[in-house]
Amino acid sequence: MKSDKNQFTDNQSAALEHERKMLLNLANDIISVKDRNDLIQTFSKHMRELFYFSHAIVTLIDPKDETYSPILLDQGSASFEGHPEYEPMVKARFTINEPFAKTVLLSAGPCAFTIADVMASPQSPAYLRLNYELGIRTVLMAVLRIEDKPIAFLHIHSDREDSFTPQFIDVTSRIIPHLSSAVANIIKNDEIVKKENEKSFLLDFSNEITAVRTKEELGTVVNEALLKLTPDGSYVIRKINPDTQKLSAYLWNHGSLTSKHDLIKEVLDQEFPIKDGLQNRVLDSYIPLLISVERELLRGIKAPYLDLWKSLGFSTMVGIALRNNNTNIGLLWLSINEINIQILKGLCSQIAISMGNIMANDELVLANKQILSYKRQLEEENDYLKQEMQSLYSFTEVVGESQKMQEVYKLMSLVSDTNSTVLILGETGTGKELIAREIHNASAYKNKLMIKVNCAAIPSNLIESELFGHEKGAFTGASERRIGKFELANNSTIFLDEIGEMPLEAQVKLLRVLQEKEMERVGGTGTIKLNVRVIAATNRNLENEVKEGRFRSDLYYRLNVFPIILPALRDRVEDIESLCTSFLKRYSKNTGRKQVKISQKAIQQLQSYLWPGNVRELEHFIERSILLATDQLIREVHLPIASQSSTDANILTFDQSLEEMERSYIVEILKRCQGKISGVGGAAEILKIPGNTLHSKIKKLNISKAEYFTN
C-alpha cells in the first residue's frame, strides 16, 4: 500500500491534471465559441468544474465617456432576473472614476471583495447593493486587457464568504488572457456587424429615398427609417424659410403622443427665428448635437418647442443640420437618448438632398404654373389688343373742317411729337378717344398699341389692381400674379377715359406714376420703373370736381399740362354733312348695301338739331336711318319726338318761327349752363352777347326760370 504522503501527492497531481485539462478545454472552447452569448456560459461551465460561484458578468469599458456597462451575462446561473431593478441595471452605465473600479484598474491581477465592505464606501456602484439584496456576499473582479489597454471587467459573484481561494484567483489569472482575446474578438465582431448594419440601413434608406418624388413620399420613408432608430419615432424637420430668418415645420411625426395633439399642432404651426440660441447652434455644427432639454431651459432659452418637449417627457433631443450642396436648408429634431453619429449624418445627408430636390421641383412646378398663368394672361391681353386694334379703325381719320376743329388739329400737331401729358375735355360723344388715338399714332410710340382704360367701367375696389396689377394673395381672389394696364403700356401710351370718375384712393397712386414715373403692384414691395405717356379724358368739369373735393387738385394740375377742348357738335354744325357722308359710307358697307346717300333737306334737318349726344349720337342715328331706308336715298330723317317739343327745344325745325327758334335755343343754352346767365361759363358767353342783352331777351321772350333751372 501507498503511504499517506504518496497518496496526497497522487491526489495533488490528479487535481493539477484536472485543472490543466480544464484550462486547456476552456481555452479551446473559448476559441471555438461562435455566439457571443455562449462565451460567458462556456467560461462559467468550465470554472464550475473546479470552483463554486453564483454567476459571472463581463462589463465593457468605454474610454470615451469613462464608463463601463454589461456586455456578457451568465443568465443561466442568475437567480434575480425577475427583480424590478434588473433590466434597468443591465442597461445602465457606471463610471470608472469611482474608488471601487479604480482599485480594480490599478491592480495587477484579480481582486476579491466583500460586498458589505465595498458598499460601506462612498460612491459604490448600485449593482453591488442589488447583488447583496439577492444574497451575493463576495465578488472577484479582474481587468481584461489587450496590449495593456483595459477593455472590460470580469465580475464573478458568490453567495459564500470563502469562495475566492488563492487557487480560484490563480486559475482566474491564467484564464484572463484567453478571455480578453475572446472579448476583444467579440468587440471587433460587434463593430463589424454594427458597421454592416449601418451600411445596410443606409443602403436600404438610400434605395427607398431615391424613388421619392413628393414631400408626402419623403415623410413616409423618413418615418419608417426613424422608427428603427428610436422606439417612439418622434421627430420634426424644419426648413429655412425664403426670408432666411425663420424656420417652419416641413415634416413631422409625433408618434403615439396623441394626448398632446393640440399642443403639438400649435407649436408646429409656428415659425421660429433661426437665431434663438439653440437652433443656430445646431445649424452651425457639422455633427449631431445631443441637447438636454432641462439644461437649455435653465440657460434661459425662450422657445415654445422646448416647453413642448418638457411636457412630452423628452429629456434629451438630438439636433442635426440638414445641408444640400453645403448650404443649410433646415434641421432635424429627433427624440433619442444616444447618438449614432455615422447613421444620423448619413441619414440626414440623404434627407437634405431629397428635400432640396423636392423643394426645387416644387419651385419649378410653381414657376410652370406662373408661366401658364402668364401665358393665359398674355392670351387675354392679346385678345384685348386685337379688340383694341379692331376699334383702332373705327375712325380712319378725324372728320371735320370747321374753324373749331382746325384749332383742335393745331393743338394736336403741337403735342403729338412730345411726351407731355394731355387732358382732352369735352361733352360725351365728341370723339375724345379718337383724338387720343390720333395723338398716339403721330407720336414716337406709334408702332406700339395704345392701352385704353375706362375708369368709369371698373369697380372702385378693383381699379387699383386693374391699373397697377397685383401680387398673388394681395387680396381675396388674387390667386395669381397679374400685371396692370400701366405695365402693359410701358414704352407706349395709356388712355385714361372718364378720368373724373376715378376714386380718390387710386388718384394718389396715379399722381405718383405721373410725378415719379414708377409704381408698385397691389400687395407688392418692389418698385417698377415706367416710361408711359398719359392721355386722359373726361366730360366733367374738373375744376368744379376739385372744388367739391371729388378730385385731387395736385392730380388735376399734373394732368392739365396740355388741355385740348373738343367742341360740341352743335358748335360745328358745318361738319355735320361731312360726318354724315363718312358714316353713310361705312355703314352702307357694313350692311352690304350700295352707297346710301342723304338729301339736302335731311342734312338741313340734322343741322337744326342740338345733338346732346354729339358725334356718337349722330353716328348711331345715321346707322339707324340706313337700316330704315327703302332705297339708296335718305330723303328725310325722323328725329326723336321728345326733342321736337317746344318746351324741351332740343332741336330746331323749319316749322318754327325765328322768334320760336331763338327762344328754344336760349332755353337749351340756359339749361346746359345750369341757369348761369353771365360770367365765365355762362349762357351769355356761349351766345357771344353781353349779359344785359341776354337778360333783355329772356324778359322779352317771356322765358321763366322754371323752364331752365332746377334745384
Short mmCIF file of C-alpha atoms in Angstrom, two decimals, residues 429-688:
data_model
loop_
_atom_site.label_atom_id
_atom_site.label_comp_id
_atom_site.label_asym_id
_atom_site.label_seq_id
_atom_site.Cartn_x
_atom_site.Cartn_y
_atom_site.Cartn_z
CA GLY A 429 -69.74 111.67 -77.69
CA THR A 430 -67.42 114.38 -79.04
CA GLY A 431 -64.70 111.86 -80.01
CA LYS A 432 -62.19 112.17 -77.18
CA GLU A 433 -60.88 108.62 -77.68
CA LEU A 434 -60.44 109.25 -81.41
CA ILE A 435 -58.35 112.35 -80.71
CA ALA A 436 -56.25 110.38 -78.20
CA ARG A 437 -55.59 107.69 -80.82
CA GLU A 438 -54.61 110.26 -83.43
CA ILE A 439 -52.15 111.86 -80.98
CA HIS A 440 -50.68 108.42 -80.20
CA ASN A 441 -50.43 107.48 -83.90
CA ALA A 442 -48.49 110.66 -84.59
CA SER A 443 -46.13 110.13 -81.64
CA ALA A 444 -42.85 108.21 -81.20
CA TYR A 445 -44.94 105.33 -79.81
CA LYS A 446 -46.98 104.87 -82.99
CA ASN A 447 -45.54 101.36 -83.59
CA LYS A 448 -46.95 100.19 -80.26
CA LEU A 449 -50.55 99.86 -79.24
CA MET A 450 -52.24 102.47 -77.10
CA ILE A 451 -53.75 100.92 -73.95
CA LYS A 452 -57.22 102.14 -73.09
CA VAL A 453 -58.77 102.18 -69.61
CA ASN A 454 -62.32 103.29 -68.95
CA CYS A 455 -62.13 104.49 -65.34
CA ALA A 456 -65.93 104.63 -65.05
CA ALA A 457 -66.37 100.97 -66.06
CA ILE A 458 -64.12 99.49 -63.35
CA PRO A 459 -65.47 98.93 -59.78
CA SER A 460 -63.78 101.24 -57.30
CA ASN A 461 -62.38 98.32 -55.29
CA LEU A 462 -60.66 96.87 -58.37
CA ILE A 463 -59.41 99.96 -60.19
CA GLU A 464 -56.00 99.94 -58.46
CA SER A 465 -55.47 96.28 -59.37
CA GLU A 466 -56.57 96.96 -62.95
CA LEU A 467 -54.23 99.92 -63.34
CA PHE A 468 -51.21 98.78 -61.37
CA GLY A 469 -51.59 94.97 -61.20
CA HIS A 470 -51.39 92.81 -58.09
CA GLU A 471 -49.29 90.09 -56.48
CA LYS A 472 -50.63 86.65 -55.63
CA GLY A 473 -52.53 86.76 -52.34
CA ALA A 474 -52.73 90.57 -52.31
CA PHE A 475 -56.47 90.31 -51.63
CA THR A 476 -59.25 87.74 -51.58
CA GLY A 477 -59.48 86.18 -55.01
CA ALA A 478 -55.96 87.18 -56.09
CA SER A 479 -54.95 83.59 -56.86
CA GLU A 480 -52.15 84.59 -59.21
CA ARG A 481 -49.86 87.45 -60.03
CA ARG A 482 -51.17 89.88 -62.65
CA ILE A 483 -49.67 92.87 -64.38
CA GLY A 484 -51.74 96.02 -64.73
CA LYS A 485 -52.52 98.32 -67.62
CA PHE A 486 -49.65 100.69 -66.78
CA GLU A 487 -47.08 97.88 -67.10
CA LEU A 488 -48.76 96.79 -70.33
CA ALA A 489 -48.44 100.37 -71.62
CA ASN A 490 -44.76 100.67 -70.71
CA ASN A 491 -42.89 102.47 -73.53
CA SER A 492 -46.24 103.34 -75.08
CA THR A 493 -49.38 105.40 -74.39
CA ILE A 494 -52.15 104.81 -71.88
CA PHE A 495 -55.52 106.49 -72.43
CA LEU A 496 -57.44 107.08 -69.21
CA ASP A 497 -61.01 107.71 -70.29
CA GLU A 498 -63.51 109.19 -67.83
CA ILE A 499 -60.65 110.21 -65.51
CA GLY A 500 -63.13 112.26 -63.49
CA GLU A 501 -64.72 109.00 -62.25
CA MET A 502 -61.51 107.72 -60.63
CA PRO A 503 -61.73 107.16 -56.82
CA LEU A 504 -59.54 109.36 -54.62
CA GLU A 505 -57.52 106.37 -53.38
CA ALA A 506 -56.43 105.47 -56.90
CA GLN A 507 -55.73 109.12 -57.71
CA VAL A 508 -52.88 109.11 -55.17
CA LYS A 509 -51.11 106.24 -56.96
CA LEU A 510 -51.75 107.78 -60.35
CA LEU A 511 -50.15 111.01 -59.16
CA ARG A 512 -47.03 109.08 -58.15
CA VAL A 513 -46.83 107.48 -61.59
CA LEU A 514 -47.10 110.87 -63.26
CA GLN A 515 -44.55 112.51 -60.97
CA GLU A 516 -42.02 109.75 -60.24
CA LYS A 517 -42.51 107.53 -63.30
CA GLU A 518 -42.70 104.48 -61.01
CA MET A 519 -45.33 102.30 -59.31
CA GLU A 520 -45.89 99.23 -57.11
CA ARG A 521 -48.30 96.38 -57.68
CA VAL A 522 -51.08 95.94 -55.14
CA GLY A 523 -49.61 93.78 -52.38
CA GLY A 524 -46.10 94.18 -53.79
CA THR A 525 -42.99 95.78 -52.31
CA GLY A 526 -40.78 96.21 -55.37
CA THR A 527 -40.74 99.48 -57.29
CA ILE A 528 -41.33 99.25 -61.05
CA LYS A 529 -39.93 102.00 -63.28
CA LEU A 530 -42.21 103.15 -66.11
CA ASN A 531 -42.00 105.11 -69.33
CA VAL A 532 -45.64 105.78 -70.14
CA ARG A 533 -47.24 108.67 -71.96
CA VAL A 534 -50.57 109.54 -70.30
CA ILE A 535 -53.58 110.91 -72.19
CA ALA A 536 -56.64 111.49 -70.03
CA ALA A 537 -60.18 112.48 -70.98
CA THR A 538 -63.35 113.50 -69.18
CA ASN A 539 -66.71 115.12 -69.81
CA ARG A 540 -66.72 116.53 -66.29
CA ASN A 541 -65.68 119.99 -65.21
CA LEU A 542 -62.58 119.01 -63.22
CA GLU A 543 -62.23 122.47 -61.69
CA ASN A 544 -65.66 122.05 -60.12
CA GLU A 545 -64.75 118.48 -59.09
CA VAL A 546 -61.66 119.84 -57.32
CA LYS A 547 -63.75 122.47 -55.50
CA GLU A 548 -66.24 119.80 -54.42
CA GLY A 549 -63.39 117.62 -53.08
CA ARG A 550 -64.03 114.77 -55.51
CA PHE A 551 -60.80 115.23 -57.44
CA ARG A 552 -57.31 115.95 -56.15
CA SER A 553 -56.06 119.39 -57.09
CA ASP A 554 -52.44 118.22 -57.43
CA LEU A 555 -53.52 115.48 -59.84
CA TYR A 556 -55.62 117.94 -61.83
CA TYR A 557 -52.69 120.32 -62.25
CA ARG A 558 -50.44 117.43 -63.23
CA LEU A 559 -52.94 116.21 -65.84
CA ASN A 560 -53.77 119.66 -67.14
CA VAL A 561 -50.34 120.13 -68.73
CA PHE A 562 -51.76 120.40 -72.24
CA PRO A 563 -55.58 120.59 -72.35
CA ILE A 564 -57.49 120.10 -75.59
CA ILE A 565 -61.17 121.09 -75.52
CA LEU A 566 -63.33 119.36 -78.13
CA PRO A 567 -66.26 121.40 -79.39
CA ALA A 568 -69.79 120.05 -79.17
CA LEU A 569 -71.37 119.08 -82.50
CA ARG A 570 -73.88 121.94 -82.21
CA ASP A 571 -70.90 124.30 -82.20
CA ARG A 572 -69.59 122.96 -85.52
CA VAL A 573 -72.77 122.44 -87.49
CA GLU A 574 -70.87 122.87 -90.75
CA ASP A 575 -69.16 119.49 -90.11
CA ILE A 576 -72.44 117.55 -89.97
CA GLU A 577 -72.63 116.98 -93.71
CA SER A 578 -69.08 115.58 -93.97
CA LEU A 579 -69.68 113.41 -90.89
CA CYS A 580 -72.88 112.06 -92.44
CA THR A 581 -71.04 111.21 -95.67
CA SER A 582 -68.37 109.28 -93.70
CA PHE A 583 -70.93 107.37 -91.63
CA LEU A 584 -73.09 106.58 -94.69
CA LYS A 585 -70.09 105.11 -96.50
CA ARG A 586 -69.05 102.91 -93.56
CA TYR A 587 -72.47 101.57 -92.54
CA SER A 588 -73.60 101.02 -96.10
CA LYS A 589 -70.60 98.74 -96.50
CA ASN A 590 -71.25 97.05 -93.14
CA THR A 591 -74.85 96.26 -94.04
CA GLY A 592 -73.92 95.02 -97.51
CA ARG A 593 -75.90 97.71 -99.32
CA LYS A 594 -74.91 100.03 -102.10
CA GLN A 595 -73.78 103.51 -101.13
CA VAL A 596 -76.72 105.22 -99.41
CA LYS A 597 -76.92 108.96 -99.82
CA ILE A 598 -78.79 111.66 -97.93
CA SER A 599 -80.86 114.51 -99.26
CA GLN A 600 -80.08 118.15 -98.63
CA LYS A 601 -83.39 118.51 -96.84
CA ALA A 602 -82.38 115.77 -94.41
CA ILE A 603 -78.99 117.45 -93.90
CA GLN A 604 -80.77 120.70 -93.03
CA GLN A 605 -82.94 118.78 -90.55
CA LEU A 606 -79.87 117.30 -88.92
CA GLN A 607 -78.16 120.70 -88.76
CA SER A 608 -81.15 122.12 -86.93
CA TYR A 609 -80.87 119.52 -84.11
CA LEU A 610 -78.78 120.31 -81.00
CA TRP A 611 -77.29 116.81 -80.72
CA PRO A 612 -76.88 116.41 -76.93
CA GLY A 613 -75.06 113.09 -77.66
CA ASN A 614 -72.81 114.85 -80.17
CA VAL A 615 -70.96 112.86 -82.89
CA ARG A 616 -71.77 109.48 -81.28
CA GLU A 617 -75.47 110.25 -81.36
CA LEU A 618 -75.21 111.35 -85.00
CA GLU A 619 -73.34 108.14 -85.90
CA HIS A 620 -75.97 105.90 -84.32
CA PHE A 621 -78.74 107.97 -85.93
CA ILE A 622 -77.22 107.52 -89.40
CA GLU A 623 -76.81 103.77 -88.84
CA ARG A 624 -80.48 103.51 -87.86
CA SER A 625 -81.56 105.61 -90.85
CA ILE A 626 -79.70 103.31 -93.30
CA LEU A 627 -81.49 100.29 -91.84
CA LEU A 628 -84.85 102.07 -92.17
CA ALA A 629 -84.22 103.39 -95.71
CA THR A 630 -86.20 101.67 -98.52
CA ASP A 631 -83.79 102.72 -101.25
CA GLN A 632 -80.39 104.37 -101.69
CA LEU A 633 -81.52 107.82 -100.59
CA ILE A 634 -82.44 109.15 -97.18
CA ARG A 635 -84.96 111.84 -98.04
CA GLU A 636 -85.85 112.88 -94.53
CA VAL A 637 -84.91 111.97 -91.01
CA HIS A 638 -87.03 111.05 -88.04
CA LEU A 639 -85.54 112.89 -85.12
CA PRO A 640 -86.52 111.99 -81.54
CA ILE A 641 -90.08 113.13 -80.81
CA ALA A 642 -89.25 114.36 -77.33
CA SER A 643 -86.64 116.70 -78.76
CA GLN A 644 -89.20 118.31 -81.10
CA SER A 645 -91.38 119.65 -78.28
CA SER A 646 -91.33 123.37 -77.76
CA THR A 647 -90.65 123.01 -74.08
CA ASP A 648 -87.65 120.74 -74.48
CA ALA A 649 -86.28 122.61 -77.50
CA ASN A 650 -83.55 120.08 -78.14
CA ILE A 651 -83.88 120.58 -81.91
CA LEU A 652 -84.83 123.40 -84.20
CA THR A 653 -87.03 122.69 -87.19
CA PHE A 654 -88.18 124.74 -90.14
CA ASP A 655 -91.74 124.55 -88.80
CA GLN A 656 -90.82 127.16 -86.16
CA SER A 657 -90.71 130.91 -86.46
CA LEU A 658 -87.46 132.77 -85.99
CA GLU A 659 -88.59 134.01 -82.57
CA GLU A 660 -89.56 130.48 -81.50
CA MET A 661 -86.26 129.11 -82.71
CA GLU A 662 -84.39 131.81 -80.79
CA ARG A 663 -86.44 131.19 -77.64
CA SER A 664 -85.88 127.38 -77.79
CA TYR A 665 -82.17 127.84 -78.39
CA ILE A 666 -81.74 130.26 -75.47
CA VAL A 667 -83.67 127.91 -73.15
CA GLU A 668 -81.43 124.99 -74.17
CA ILE A 669 -78.26 127.01 -73.62
CA LEU A 670 -79.50 128.15 -70.19
CA LYS A 671 -80.23 124.54 -69.27
CA ARG A 672 -76.75 123.47 -70.30
CA CYS A 673 -75.26 126.29 -68.26
CA GLN A 674 -77.41 125.24 -65.26
CA GLY A 675 -79.15 128.63 -65.21
CA LYS A 676 -75.95 130.70 -65.19
CA ILE A 677 -76.56 133.76 -67.38
CA SER A 678 -73.36 135.83 -67.32
CA GLY A 679 -69.72 135.36 -66.36
CA VAL A 680 -67.24 132.61 -67.25
CA GLY A 681 -69.11 129.56 -68.47
CA GLY A 682 -72.42 131.46 -68.56
CA ALA A 683 -75.00 131.40 -71.35
CA ALA A 684 -74.09 134.93 -72.49
CA GLU A 685 -70.51 133.83 -73.10
CA ILE A 686 -71.65 130.87 -75.23
CA LEU A 687 -74.14 133.02 -77.17
CA LYS A 688 -71.42 135.71 -77.54
#
